[in-house]
Amino acid sequence: MDQIEFVRDFNRFYTQRLGVLNDHYLGQGRPLGEARLLFEIGDGADLRELRTRLGLDSGYLSRLLRALGGEGLVTVRPHPSDGRVRIASLTGAGRRERADLESRSRDSVAALLDPLTDGQRERLLEAQAQIRRLVRLATVTVEAVPDDAPEARECLEAYAGELARRFPEGYDAAAALIPPGALTEGTFLVAREDGRPVGCGLWQGASGLAASESAAAGAAALRSSAEIRHLWVSPAVRGIGLGRRLLAALERDAAAHGVTTVRLGTHGSLTEAIALYRAAGYREVPSYDSSPYNQLAFVKELVL
Amino acid sequence: MDQIEFVRDFNRFYTQRLGVLNDHYLGQGRPLGEARLLFEIGDGADLRELRTRLGLDSGYLSRLLRALGGEGLVTVRPHPSDGRVRIASLTGAGRRERADLESRSRDSVAALLDPLTDGQRERLLEAQAQIRRLVRLATVTVEAVPDDAPEARECLEAYAGELARRFPEGYDAAAALIPPGALTEGTFLVAREDGRPVGCGLWQGASGLAASESAAAGAAALRSSAEIRHLWVSPAVRGIGLGRRLLAALERDAAAHGVTTVRLGTHGSLTEAIALYRAAGYREVPSYDSSPYNQLAFVKELVL
DNA sequence: GTCGATCTCTGACTAAGGTCAGAGATCGTG
DNA sequence: CACGATCTCTGACCTTAGTCAGAGATCGAC
């Protein structure tokens, strides 16, 4: 595939150019590990936290701190209430060194932007923003989990909290959210970025539909109809297209389980969600249940 | 400046994501130095060339080759005509190893692209192409050199060769090109990418103008009028906006030397150049000289 | 106060990546 | 063929970036 070669080539090009810039401006005698540490210490941080944030071995961190301490850039003092924990903080010289690194890094970028016109700079930033959105979207993982998994409940809690803030009438989570363990026929998907849950959604088969409908429908209809619920995307990753990806993943998963028609209800105030459903090929139908939160209803026929 | 912070943030983000991908897929027991060497050897390369291409110390290269040789991936044999030089080439196993690395690298990119829709992939590639163009443009250096400097003549030779191919009537370089050393009032600019000359252009003050004009004009007019000539951009970097940058640099330099009006002539077949001049604020005027190559003429008033 | 858990530090060790000073072979030129 | 230049190789050495196994101090719970 040609696209792959293009992306590889871009990666080589960009890292090489970046490397040249960094070597030129930044590589002024300070090893990378020490430089990262100077940034992360900030205005004081305990070693345990530094270790996890930078992913360092405790021995290695200890040695790095000793080296920086020997140069008079960092001091380490015990935690006031926990004698095991130690806290690192920058001295005046350390802050100056950090500011120096910072300004060298800024200079290298300023030198890059300098020859460009205002319009070219804007286009560069817009292209970078575009790549960021797409690469974030591409590296988010989507995975099925039990509906009572901790990540699932964490997402639903955030989802409910947000709806409670957005709906003028509030949101009654106890009544409207799917209870843990209730999803017997269907799939709960969780989206993760760097391991942290940042979105969710579920489809629920016939057994979870309103009693009147499941009674009216035959066995075939039971298998072929499902409802998508609780589609949520964390504000931290909104705007990168994750809602669309989750929705498509739910549809694929449902279709693989024999579902041919999905429906969903939503609130009139969730305009982005409504736009998403329309763009994804859903058509509006009369509302199918009496929940005050499902003011609008949409249906889509799945094609395998 | 906010833009600088944005770019720094993008660089951190992109290198981090890239690093994760590479570590995951590529870092399978082969150190980076050896992997790069396997790629660069290709179908045989002499050590001197490898050293300069990869920027390695001769001792280090020797050791790397010995390590790869010990694994049966590389053989080294003397150069047929120069006994000092040695040539490295891949064995069958070496070629397999390289293909393996190659395919792992492709896999990592394929995994990145996989979750995206066709439209998203296209937007990603377009944004990468945009960044490449702009970063190349920004990292090209533009610098004044004497008009008889080797790089200057190299550019003019390429320029003349190209015009000779493009003009139906051919191009008489001996008559039309500025002779070495003739540029006494003016500046010759050379654009370089990674040290290689990739573009040029010059402005030439009154003393170089046609005799009739310099005679007619007073001393003030002599200083305030100049001609831009021999603006050329190598095909290798065409389309990134270098012509515009060179033109702007020439105008800035001329203005700094007291020039208030620049004019230039061009050939009717150079449509991109004509478009560039119009976009840069030049207006067409009647042709000012009888050269068969200056069928069209443009003028621009410089504002300081 | 005892005991297991937690946190930091030290010493020993490793791999990767790289530098430097010659030694030895070969080449081109006078 | 002598001599300086060129090319490669070897040995010695270095920094960065880790990993691992305890030792020692401290904490919270019992």
XYZ file of C-alpha atoms (C1' of nucleotides) in Angstrom:
668
model
C 0.000 0.000 0.000
C 1.280 3.374 -1.026
C -0.222 5.234 1.925
C 1.922 3.289 4.377
C 5.107 4.223 2.536
C 4.005 7.851 2.505
C 3.446 7.909 6.255
C 6.758 6.148 6.933
C 8.504 8.671 4.790
C 6.863 11.535 6.632
C 7.859 10.043 9.963
C 11.475 9.711 8.866
C 11.478 13.232 7.487
C 9.892 14.815 10.521
C 11.947 13.056 13.159
C 15.124 13.821 11.229
C 14.317 17.514 10.957
C 13.250 17.604 14.569
C 16.417 15.819 15.584
C 18.581 18.322 13.757
C 16.764 21.233 15.387
C 16.937 19.684 18.832
C 20.591 18.717 18.578
C 21.425 22.179 17.404
C 19.560 24.143 20.015
C 18.860 21.887 22.919
C 21.765 19.505 23.170
C 23.859 21.812 25.295
C 25.531 19.379 27.640
C 22.439 18.296 29.534
C 21.453 14.613 29.105
C 17.847 13.998 28.198
C 17.025 12.190 31.441
C 18.203 15.095 33.561
C 16.405 17.621 31.374
C 13.120 15.725 31.610
C 13.541 15.518 35.354
C 14.113 19.269 35.669
C 10.830 19.863 33.854
C 8.864 17.300 35.825
C 10.019 18.434 39.260
C 8.395 21.785 38.634
C 7.575 23.419 41.942
C 8.318 20.374 44.050
C 7.188 16.798 43.600
C 7.642 13.660 45.672
C 9.885 10.989 44.256
C 7.166 8.368 44.041
C 5.176 10.604 41.739
C 8.226 11.458 39.626
C 8.992 7.775 39.256
C 5.583 6.911 37.905
C 5.308 9.996 35.713
C 8.675 9.438 34.061
C 8.620 5.652 34.307
C 11.985 5.504 36.073
C 13.558 2.864 38.262
C 13.896 4.055 41.854
C 17.654 3.566 41.824
C 18.057 5.443 38.595
C 15.934 8.343 39.813
C 17.935 8.499 42.996
C 21.161 8.744 41.036
C 19.812 11.386 38.642
C 18.723 13.489 41.598
C 22.103 13.129 43.225
C 23.781 14.323 40.024
C 21.486 17.340 39.770
C 21.889 17.961 43.496
C 25.673 17.929 43.059
C 25.327 20.730 40.544
C 23.212 22.696 43.009
C 20.100 22.541 40.834
C 17.871 20.381 43.029
C 17.359 19.832 46.740
C 15.643 16.845 48.312
C 13.909 17.065 51.687
C 11.727 14.620 53.616
C 7.957 14.755 53.416
C 6.596 16.673 56.440
C 4.093 13.990 57.475
C 5.542 10.770 55.979
C 9.194 10.209 56.783
C 9.612 7.552 54.088
C 8.681 9.886 51.252
C 11.110 12.522 49.979
C 10.308 15.649 48.036
C 12.481 17.126 45.311
C 12.384 20.822 44.469
C 14.384 23.160 42.274
C 16.826 25.652 43.694
C 17.103 29.106 42.168
C 19.860 27.816 39.908
C 17.652 24.857 38.984
C 14.816 27.149 37.992
C 17.196 29.213 35.895
C 18.505 26.071 34.212
C 14.969 24.930 33.466
C 14.029 28.335 32.081
C 17.137 28.148 29.945
C 16.223 24.779 28.500
C 12.705 26.016 27.950
C 13.831 29.099 26.090
C 16.276 27.141 23.945
C 13.475 24.809 22.978
C 11.262 27.798 22.164
C 14.054 29.375 20.153
C 14.430 26.281 18.022
C 10.738 26.379 17.163
C 10.803 30.136 16.633
C 13.675 29.683 14.180
C 11.589 27.162 12.298
C 8.536 29.433 12.114
C 10.481 32.589 11.376
C 10.928 32.226 7.600
C 7.232 31.486 7.090
C 4.551 34.047 6.365
C 1.603 34.417 8.714
C -0.612 32.427 6.368
C 1.945 29.629 6.078
C 2.294 29.445 9.858
C -1.448 29.156 10.216
C -1.544 26.384 7.650
C 1.287 24.581 9.439
C -0.530 24.732 12.769
C -3.809 23.692 11.216
C -2.136 20.681 9.577
C -0.518 19.750 12.897
C -3.859 20.027 14.675
C -5.414 17.818 12.014
C -2.709 15.166 12.408
C -3.081 15.256 16.163
C -6.800 14.703 15.993
C -6.446 11.829 13.565
C -3.515 10.157 15.319
C -5.283 10.425 18.662
C -8.376 8.905 17.126
C -6.328 6.131 15.528
C -4.491 5.231 18.719
C -7.584 5.108 20.914
C -8.412 1.458 21.513
C -11.986 0.201 21.563
C -12.670 -2.959 23.469
C -15.599 -4.942 24.846
C -15.843 -5.175 28.632
C -18.531 -6.545 31.002
C -21.082 -3.881 31.839
C -20.104 -4.095 35.483
C -16.380 -3.610 34.859
C -14.878 -0.688 36.773
C -14.032 1.220 33.570
C -17.590 0.748 32.329
C -19.104 2.144 35.502
C -16.552 4.958 35.543
C -17.623 6.013 32.054
C -21.314 5.754 32.890
C -20.789 7.861 35.978
C -19.086 10.580 33.942
C -21.835 10.262 31.330
C -24.586 10.657 33.944
C -22.806 13.558 35.602
C -22.544 15.368 32.323
C -26.180 14.826 31.389
C -27.228 16.032 34.831
C -25.416 19.270 34.135
C -26.646 19.630 30.562
C -30.330 18.722 30.842
C -32.476 21.550 32.234
C -34.569 18.937 34.031
C -31.485 17.111 35.405
C -30.774 13.403 34.967
C -31.929 10.606 37.226
C -29.031 8.161 36.893
C -30.551 5.527 39.185
C -33.627 5.233 36.966
C -32.119 5.796 33.522
C -28.695 4.105 33.594
C -28.375 0.411 32.827
C -27.802 -1.399 36.157
C -24.542 -3.368 36.538
C -24.948 -6.892 35.196
C -28.192 -6.140 33.347
C -26.590 -6.354 29.889
C -27.127 -10.046 29.138
C -27.659 -9.753 25.418
C -25.412 -7.130 23.893
C -21.961 -5.582 24.172
C -20.465 -2.818 26.230
C -17.574 -1.077 24.511
C -15.008 1.084 26.265
C -12.617 3.408 24.414
C -9.237 4.006 26.005
C -6.494 6.519 25.367
C -3.176 5.581 26.964
C -5.092 3.151 29.136
C -7.526 5.740 30.513
C -11.205 5.236 29.625
C -12.370 8.126 27.441
C -15.611 6.895 25.944
C -18.200 4.146 25.958
C -21.391 2.838 24.434
C -23.474 -0.307 24.393
C -25.935 -2.148 22.268
C -28.623 -4.178 23.934
C -30.591 -6.956 22.284
C -34.255 -7.848 22.420
C -34.322 -9.155 25.985
C -33.524 -5.707 27.207
C -36.167 -3.950 25.093
C -39.450 -2.727 26.495
C -41.763 -5.632 27.382
C -44.536 -4.654 24.963
C -42.129 -4.796 22.025
C -40.430 -8.041 22.824
C -43.836 -9.634 23.324
C -45.086 -8.351 19.997
C -42.008 -9.463 18.098
C -41.289 -13.021 17.034
C -38.065 -14.918 17.714
C -36.442 -13.732 14.496
C -37.275 -10.134 15.273
C -35.823 -10.616 18.750
C -32.493 -11.506 17.280
C -32.527 -8.855 14.583
C -33.349 -5.722 16.563
C -31.227 -3.856 19.109
C -30.925 -0.535 20.850
C -27.783 1.552 21.171
C -27.513 3.322 24.523
C -25.189 5.351 26.668
C -22.922 6.501 23.877
C -20.478 8.874 25.545
C -17.215 10.562 24.648
C -15.092 12.283 27.268
C -14.738 16.047 26.822
C -10.962 15.478 26.778
C -11.161 13.737 23.406
C -14.206 15.408 21.916
C -13.919 16.594 18.341
C -11.529 13.912 17.114
C -14.241 11.645 15.684
C -14.380 9.112 18.484
C -18.202 9.183 18.718
C -18.398 8.134 15.116
C -15.835 5.397 15.656
C -17.630 4.033 18.714
C -20.965 4.104 16.932
C -19.507 2.247 13.951
C -17.886 -0.305 16.271
C -21.189 -0.900 18.047
C -22.962 -1.357 14.730
C -20.307 -3.802 13.511
C -20.458 -5.773 16.726
C -24.265 -5.875 16.726
C -24.355 -6.898 13.069
C -21.894 -9.692 13.823
C -24.391 -10.923 16.414
C -27.200 -11.033 13.883
C -28.720 -7.626 14.504
C -30.135 -6.033 11.390
C -31.865 -2.947 12.801
C -30.642 -0.627 15.537
C -32.524 2.180 17.133
C -31.594 4.770 19.689
C -33.181 7.598 21.599
C -31.668 10.904 22.508
C -32.376 14.225 24.145
C -33.234 17.262 22.055
C -30.448 19.285 23.659
C -27.667 16.943 22.503
C -27.219 18.604 19.144
C -23.777 17.133 18.371
C -25.096 13.631 19.030
C -28.099 14.231 16.784
C -25.822 15.495 14.009
C -23.642 12.410 14.456
C -26.595 10.047 14.100
C -27.819 11.785 10.980
C -24.338 11.769 9.442
C -23.999 8.068 10.263
C -27.115 7.251 8.250
C -29.778 7.172 10.953
C -33.258 8.461 10.143
C -35.562 10.000 12.664
C -38.674 8.077 13.703
C -41.364 8.775 16.290
C -40.070 8.357 19.816
C -40.439 4.755 20.917
C -40.437 5.069 24.653
C -41.739 7.343 27.321
C -38.434 8.192 28.996
C -38.173 11.964 29.336
C -34.590 11.725 28.080
C -35.472 10.011 24.803
C -37.279 12.887 23.181
C -36.004 11.926 19.748
C -35.588 8.480 18.227
C -33.498 7.243 15.303
C -33.316 3.998 13.375
C -30.763 2.489 11.025
C -30.803 -0.712 9.002
C -27.445 -2.440 9.230
C -25.920 -3.856 6.088
C -23.401 -6.604 6.563
C 3.980 33.446 21.436
C 1.236 30.888 21.461
C 2.131 29.340 18.116
C 5.517 28.241 19.403
C 3.954 26.423 22.328
C 1.509 24.750 19.961
C 4.271 23.466 17.710
C 6.351 22.254 20.675
C 3.341 20.430 21.963
C 2.758 18.802 18.606
C 6.390 17.735 18.405
C 6.228 16.153 21.859
C 2.970 14.437 21.018
C 4.103 13.119 17.681
C 7.500 11.836 18.736
C 5.965 10.180 21.784
C 3.311 8.373 19.728
C 5.889 7.439 17.142
C 8.218 6.179 19.832
C 5.530 3.995 21.334
C 4.717 2.525 17.939
C 8.347 1.927 17.078
C 9.226 0.397 20.417
C 6.244 -1.865 20.174
C 6.766 -3.125 16.660
C 10.346 -2.497 15.731
C 12.348 -2.935 18.875
C 12.646 -6.670 18.509
C 16.158 -7.298 19.740
C 17.931 -5.345 17.024
C 19.686 -2.173 18.196
C 18.864 0.946 16.209
C 22.399 1.385 14.912
C 22.491 -2.096 13.423
C 19.009 -1.711 11.952
C 19.902 1.584 10.263
C 23.047 -0.018 8.895
C 21.108 -2.946 7.418
C 18.920 -0.467 5.559
C 21.756 1.716 4.354
C 23.926 -1.116 3.062
C 21.205 -1.968 0.599
C 22.736 -3.769 -2.358
C 26.314 -3.102 -1.377
C 27.957 0.134 -0.321
C 31.530 1.077 0.469
C 32.301 1.880 4.084
C 33.381 5.432 3.388
C 29.959 6.193 1.965
C 28.157 4.462 4.840
C 30.176 6.472 7.314
C 29.214 9.805 5.815
C 25.590 8.845 5.212
C 25.058 7.624 8.758
C 27.506 10.006 10.375
C 29.423 7.226 12.125
C 32.941 7.009 13.482
C 35.088 4.618 11.455
C 35.832 2.481 14.498
C 32.194 2.273 15.457
C 31.142 1.315 11.941
C 33.813 -1.347 11.825
C 32.522 -2.844 15.060
C 28.891 -2.740 13.945
C 29.814 -4.523 10.744
C 31.756 -7.147 12.661
C 28.719 -7.777 14.869
C 26.426 -8.126 11.855
C 29.054 -10.233 10.119
C 29.205 -12.525 13.134
C 25.489 -13.116 12.769
C 25.993 -13.966 9.100
C 23.972 -10.983 7.882
C 26.722 -8.978 6.207
C 29.921 -9.725 4.321
C 32.722 -7.256 3.692
C 35.034 -7.563 0.680
C 37.714 -5.287 -0.730
C 36.976 -2.835 -3.501
C 38.061 -4.346 -6.868
C 40.149 -1.354 -7.942
C 41.097 0.356 -4.650
C 42.520 -2.000 -2.067
C 42.081 0.487 0.777
C 38.321 0.670 0.366
C 36.049 -2.143 1.528
C 32.532 -2.873 0.415
C 29.788 -4.229 2.638
C 26.916 -6.213 1.235
C 24.021 -8.196 2.661
C 23.941 -11.960 2.630
C 20.705 -13.796 1.950
C 20.045 -13.886 5.682
C 20.817 -10.156 5.855
C 18.311 -9.411 3.142
C 15.710 -11.491 4.959
C 16.428 -9.638 8.200
C 16.099 -6.307 6.457
C 12.839 -7.349 4.814
C 11.654 -8.404 8.240
C 12.465 -5.044 9.785
C 10.857 -3.349 6.817
C 7.652 -5.294 7.166
C 7.489 -4.700 10.905
C 7.856 -1.003 10.280
C 5.086 -1.182 7.680
C 2.913 -3.135 10.094
C 3.257 -0.455 12.729
C 2.078 2.179 10.260
C -0.679 -0.081 8.973
C -1.897 -0.535 12.551
C -2.035 3.211 12.913
C -4.012 3.713 9.707
C -6.299 0.757 10.222
C -8.907 2.321 12.532
C -9.340 5.332 10.237
C -11.859 5.651 7.461
C -10.686 6.251 3.906
C -11.539 9.931 4.183
C -9.655 10.279 7.435
C -6.585 8.591 5.969
C -6.643 10.967 3.053
C -6.891 13.932 5.388
C -3.995 12.575 7.454
C -1.792 12.203 4.391
C -2.771 15.602 3.057
C -1.904 17.208 6.403
C 1.439 15.394 6.444
C 2.189 16.553 2.898
C 1.325 20.104 3.936
C 3.643 19.966 6.931
C 6.408 18.563 4.814
C 6.132 21.334 2.273
C 6.118 24.014 4.949
C 8.911 22.523 7.053
C 11.073 22.056 3.979
C 10.414 25.638 3.003
C 11.194 26.840 6.516
C 14.459 24.922 6.770
C 15.804 26.047 3.404
C 18.411 28.725 4.058
C 18.726 31.780 1.845
C 22.061 33.510 1.762
C 23.936 36.088 -0.290
C 26.994 34.830 -2.194
C 29.290 36.444 -4.791
C 27.929 35.976 -8.316
C 31.019 33.986 -9.212
C 30.761 31.580 -6.271
C 30.654 27.899 -7.309
C 27.106 27.453 -5.945
C 25.946 30.512 -7.862
C 27.324 29.237 -11.141
C 25.976 25.756 -10.419
C 22.473 27.189 -10.007
C 22.752 29.332 -13.123
C 23.917 26.353 -15.122
C 20.886 24.336 -14.001
C 18.698 27.364 -14.724
C 20.085 27.763 -18.242
C 19.810 24.037 -18.921
C 16.191 24.035 -17.939
C 15.304 27.072 -20.030
C 17.083 25.532 -22.992
C 14.785 22.543 -22.676
C 11.632 24.563 -22.062
C 11.897 27.374 -24.611
C 10.919 26.303 -28.118
C 13.627 28.609 -29.461
C 16.246 27.285 -27.002
C 18.309 29.444 -24.658
C 21.621 31.078 -25.407
C 23.275 30.994 -21.991
C 26.464 32.743 -23.126
C 24.523 35.792 -24.277
C 21.705 35.890 -21.710
C 23.298 34.808 -18.403
C 25.014 37.338 -16.205
C 28.799 36.809 -16.573
C 30.771 35.888 -13.421
C 31.857 39.011 -11.580
C 29.505 41.331 -13.465
C 27.199 41.897 -10.500
C 28.813 44.958 -8.951
C 25.649 46.666 -7.700
C 23.189 44.122 -6.392
C 22.930 40.839 -4.549
C 23.026 37.209 -5.593
C 21.025 34.932 -3.299
C 21.390 31.169 -3.105
C 18.849 28.890 -1.390
C 20.189 25.698 0.176
C 18.490 22.576 1.503
C 20.769 20.439 3.677
C 23.691 22.325 2.207
C 22.817 21.590 -1.423
C 21.939 24.625 -3.577
C 18.299 24.380 -4.670
C 17.469 27.865 -5.907
C 18.816 31.305 -6.710
C 17.994 34.802 -7.849
C 19.630 38.207 -8.070
C 18.797 41.867 -8.149
C 20.952 44.218 -10.129
C 21.118 47.964 -9.635
C 21.252 50.841 -12.099
C 24.811 50.299 -13.286
C 23.730 47.004 -14.745
C 20.638 48.422 -16.487
C 20.506 49.131 -20.176
C 22.601 52.196 -21.076
C 19.732 54.255 -22.482
C 17.860 54.065 -19.200
C 20.719 54.822 -16.864
C 21.596 57.806 -19.035
C 18.060 59.133 -18.982
C 17.670 58.733 -15.230
C 19.203 61.033 -12.631
C 21.377 59.933 -9.688
C 18.378 59.413 -7.403
C 16.665 57.245 -9.976
C 19.843 55.219 -10.354
C 19.753 54.266 -6.744
C 16.019 53.613 -6.604
C 15.521 51.269 -9.521
C 16.650 47.671 -9.934
C 15.990 44.550 -11.969
C 15.380 41.042 -10.642
C 16.932 38.324 -12.799
C 17.655 34.624 -12.920
C 15.106 33.589 -10.330
C 15.271 29.809 -10.299
C 13.975 27.003 -8.096
C 15.229 23.442 -8.449
C 12.585 20.937 -9.587
C 13.409 18.931 -6.433
C 11.863 21.607 -4.224
C 9.268 23.051 -6.551
C 5.805 23.579 -5.106
C 6.848 24.332 -1.551
C 6.783 28.122 -1.954
C 10.506 28.720 -2.344
C 10.104 30.972 -5.390
C 7.938 33.294 -3.364
C 10.423 33.256 -0.506
C 13.373 34.001 -2.761
C 11.490 36.800 -4.474
C 10.531 38.342 -1.130
C 14.126 38.033 0.098
C 15.413 39.790 -3.035
C 12.878 42.583 -2.601
C 13.810 43.002 1.068
C 17.494 43.080 0.261
C 17.017 45.546 -2.592
C 14.799 47.798 -0.472
C 17.446 47.767 2.252
C 19.880 49.087 -0.378
C 17.606 51.978 -1.246
C 15.758 50.437 -4.181
C 12.146 51.560 -4.446
C 11.105 50.057 -7.775
C 11.947 46.621 -9.156
C 11.190 45.313 -12.581
C 11.703 41.955 -14.211
C 11.220 40.317 -17.547
C 10.080 36.796 -18.243
C 9.203 34.384 -21.007
C 5.587 33.785 -21.980
C 5.963 30.047 -21.511
C 6.910 30.291 -17.810
C 3.344 30.301 -16.569
C 4.138 29.419 -12.917
C 6.623 32.282 -12.741
C 4.098 34.713 -14.218
C 1.487 33.578 -11.693
C 4.050 34.047 -8.905
C 4.826 37.617 -9.980
C 1.147 38.540 -10.162
C 0.462 36.981 -6.761
C 3.424 38.858 -5.285
C 1.937 42.221 -6.340
C 3.716 42.814 -9.672
C 1.797 44.512 -12.463
C 2.465 43.906 -16.113
C 4.042 46.682 -18.150
C 5.240 46.886 -21.760
C 8.411 44.914 -22.289
C 11.435 47.045 -21.531
C 14.097 45.292 -23.496
C 14.565 43.514 -26.745
C 15.815 40.180 -25.377
C 13.785 37.387 -26.966
C 13.470 35.789 -23.523
C 11.870 38.825 -21.878
C 8.594 38.748 -23.739
C 6.718 39.994 -20.688
C 7.718 42.628 -18.156
C 6.521 43.328 -14.609
C 7.043 46.149 -12.151
C 6.542 46.483 -8.412
C 6.928 49.447 -6.097
C 8.656 48.384 -2.896
C 7.323 49.663 0.390
C 9.727 49.732 3.288
C 6.088 -2.952 70.519
C 5.911 -6.189 66.533
C 5.275 -7.095 61.797
C 4.486 -6.510 57.128
C 4.320 -2.885 53.748
C 6.273 1.156 51.729
C 9.813 4.245 50.241
C 14.444 5.539 49.198
C 19.161 4.649 48.607
C 23.434 2.030 47.389
C 26.270 -1.093 44.928
C 26.924 -4.129 41.133
C 25.999 -4.921 36.608
C 24.519 -4.408 31.558
C 23.683 -2.669 26.731
C 23.892 0.817 23.429
C 26.154 4.326 21.312
C 30.099 6.699 20.617
C 35.159 8.876 20.712
C 40.109 8.776 20.192
C 44.709 7.347 19.161
C 47.350 4.776 16.694
C 48.679 0.480 13.516
C 48.776 -1.511 9.148
C 47.684 -1.779 4.326
C 47.230 0.529 0.036
C 47.200 4.374 -3.249
C 48.799 8.341 -6.204
C 52.438 11.388 -7.224
C 57.001 13.032 -7.778
C 60.650 3.506 -5.070
C 59.931 6.920 -1.462
C 56.488 9.623 0.829
C 52.441 11.641 2.202
C 47.522 10.773 1.948
C 43.690 7.697 2.454
C 41.074 3.933 4.305
C 40.000 0.419 7.618
C 40.693 -1.894 11.811
C 41.822 -2.584 16.799
C 42.127 -1.531 21.572
C 41.105 1.526 25.241
C 37.993 4.431 27.058
C 33.650 7.141 27.958
C 28.611 8.615 28.798
C 23.854 7.666 28.899
C 20.269 4.958 30.282
C 18.968 1.522 32.415
C 18.030 -3.099 35.657
C 18.288 -5.810 39.869
C 19.032 -7.173 44.556
C 19.184 -5.971 48.857
C 19.855 -2.518 53.103
C 17.954 0.783 56.051
C 14.407 3.909 57.614
C 9.679 4.728 58.439
C 4.683 3.899 58.577
C 0.072 1.822 59.691
C -2.385 -1.816 61.739
C -2.774 -5.018 65.263
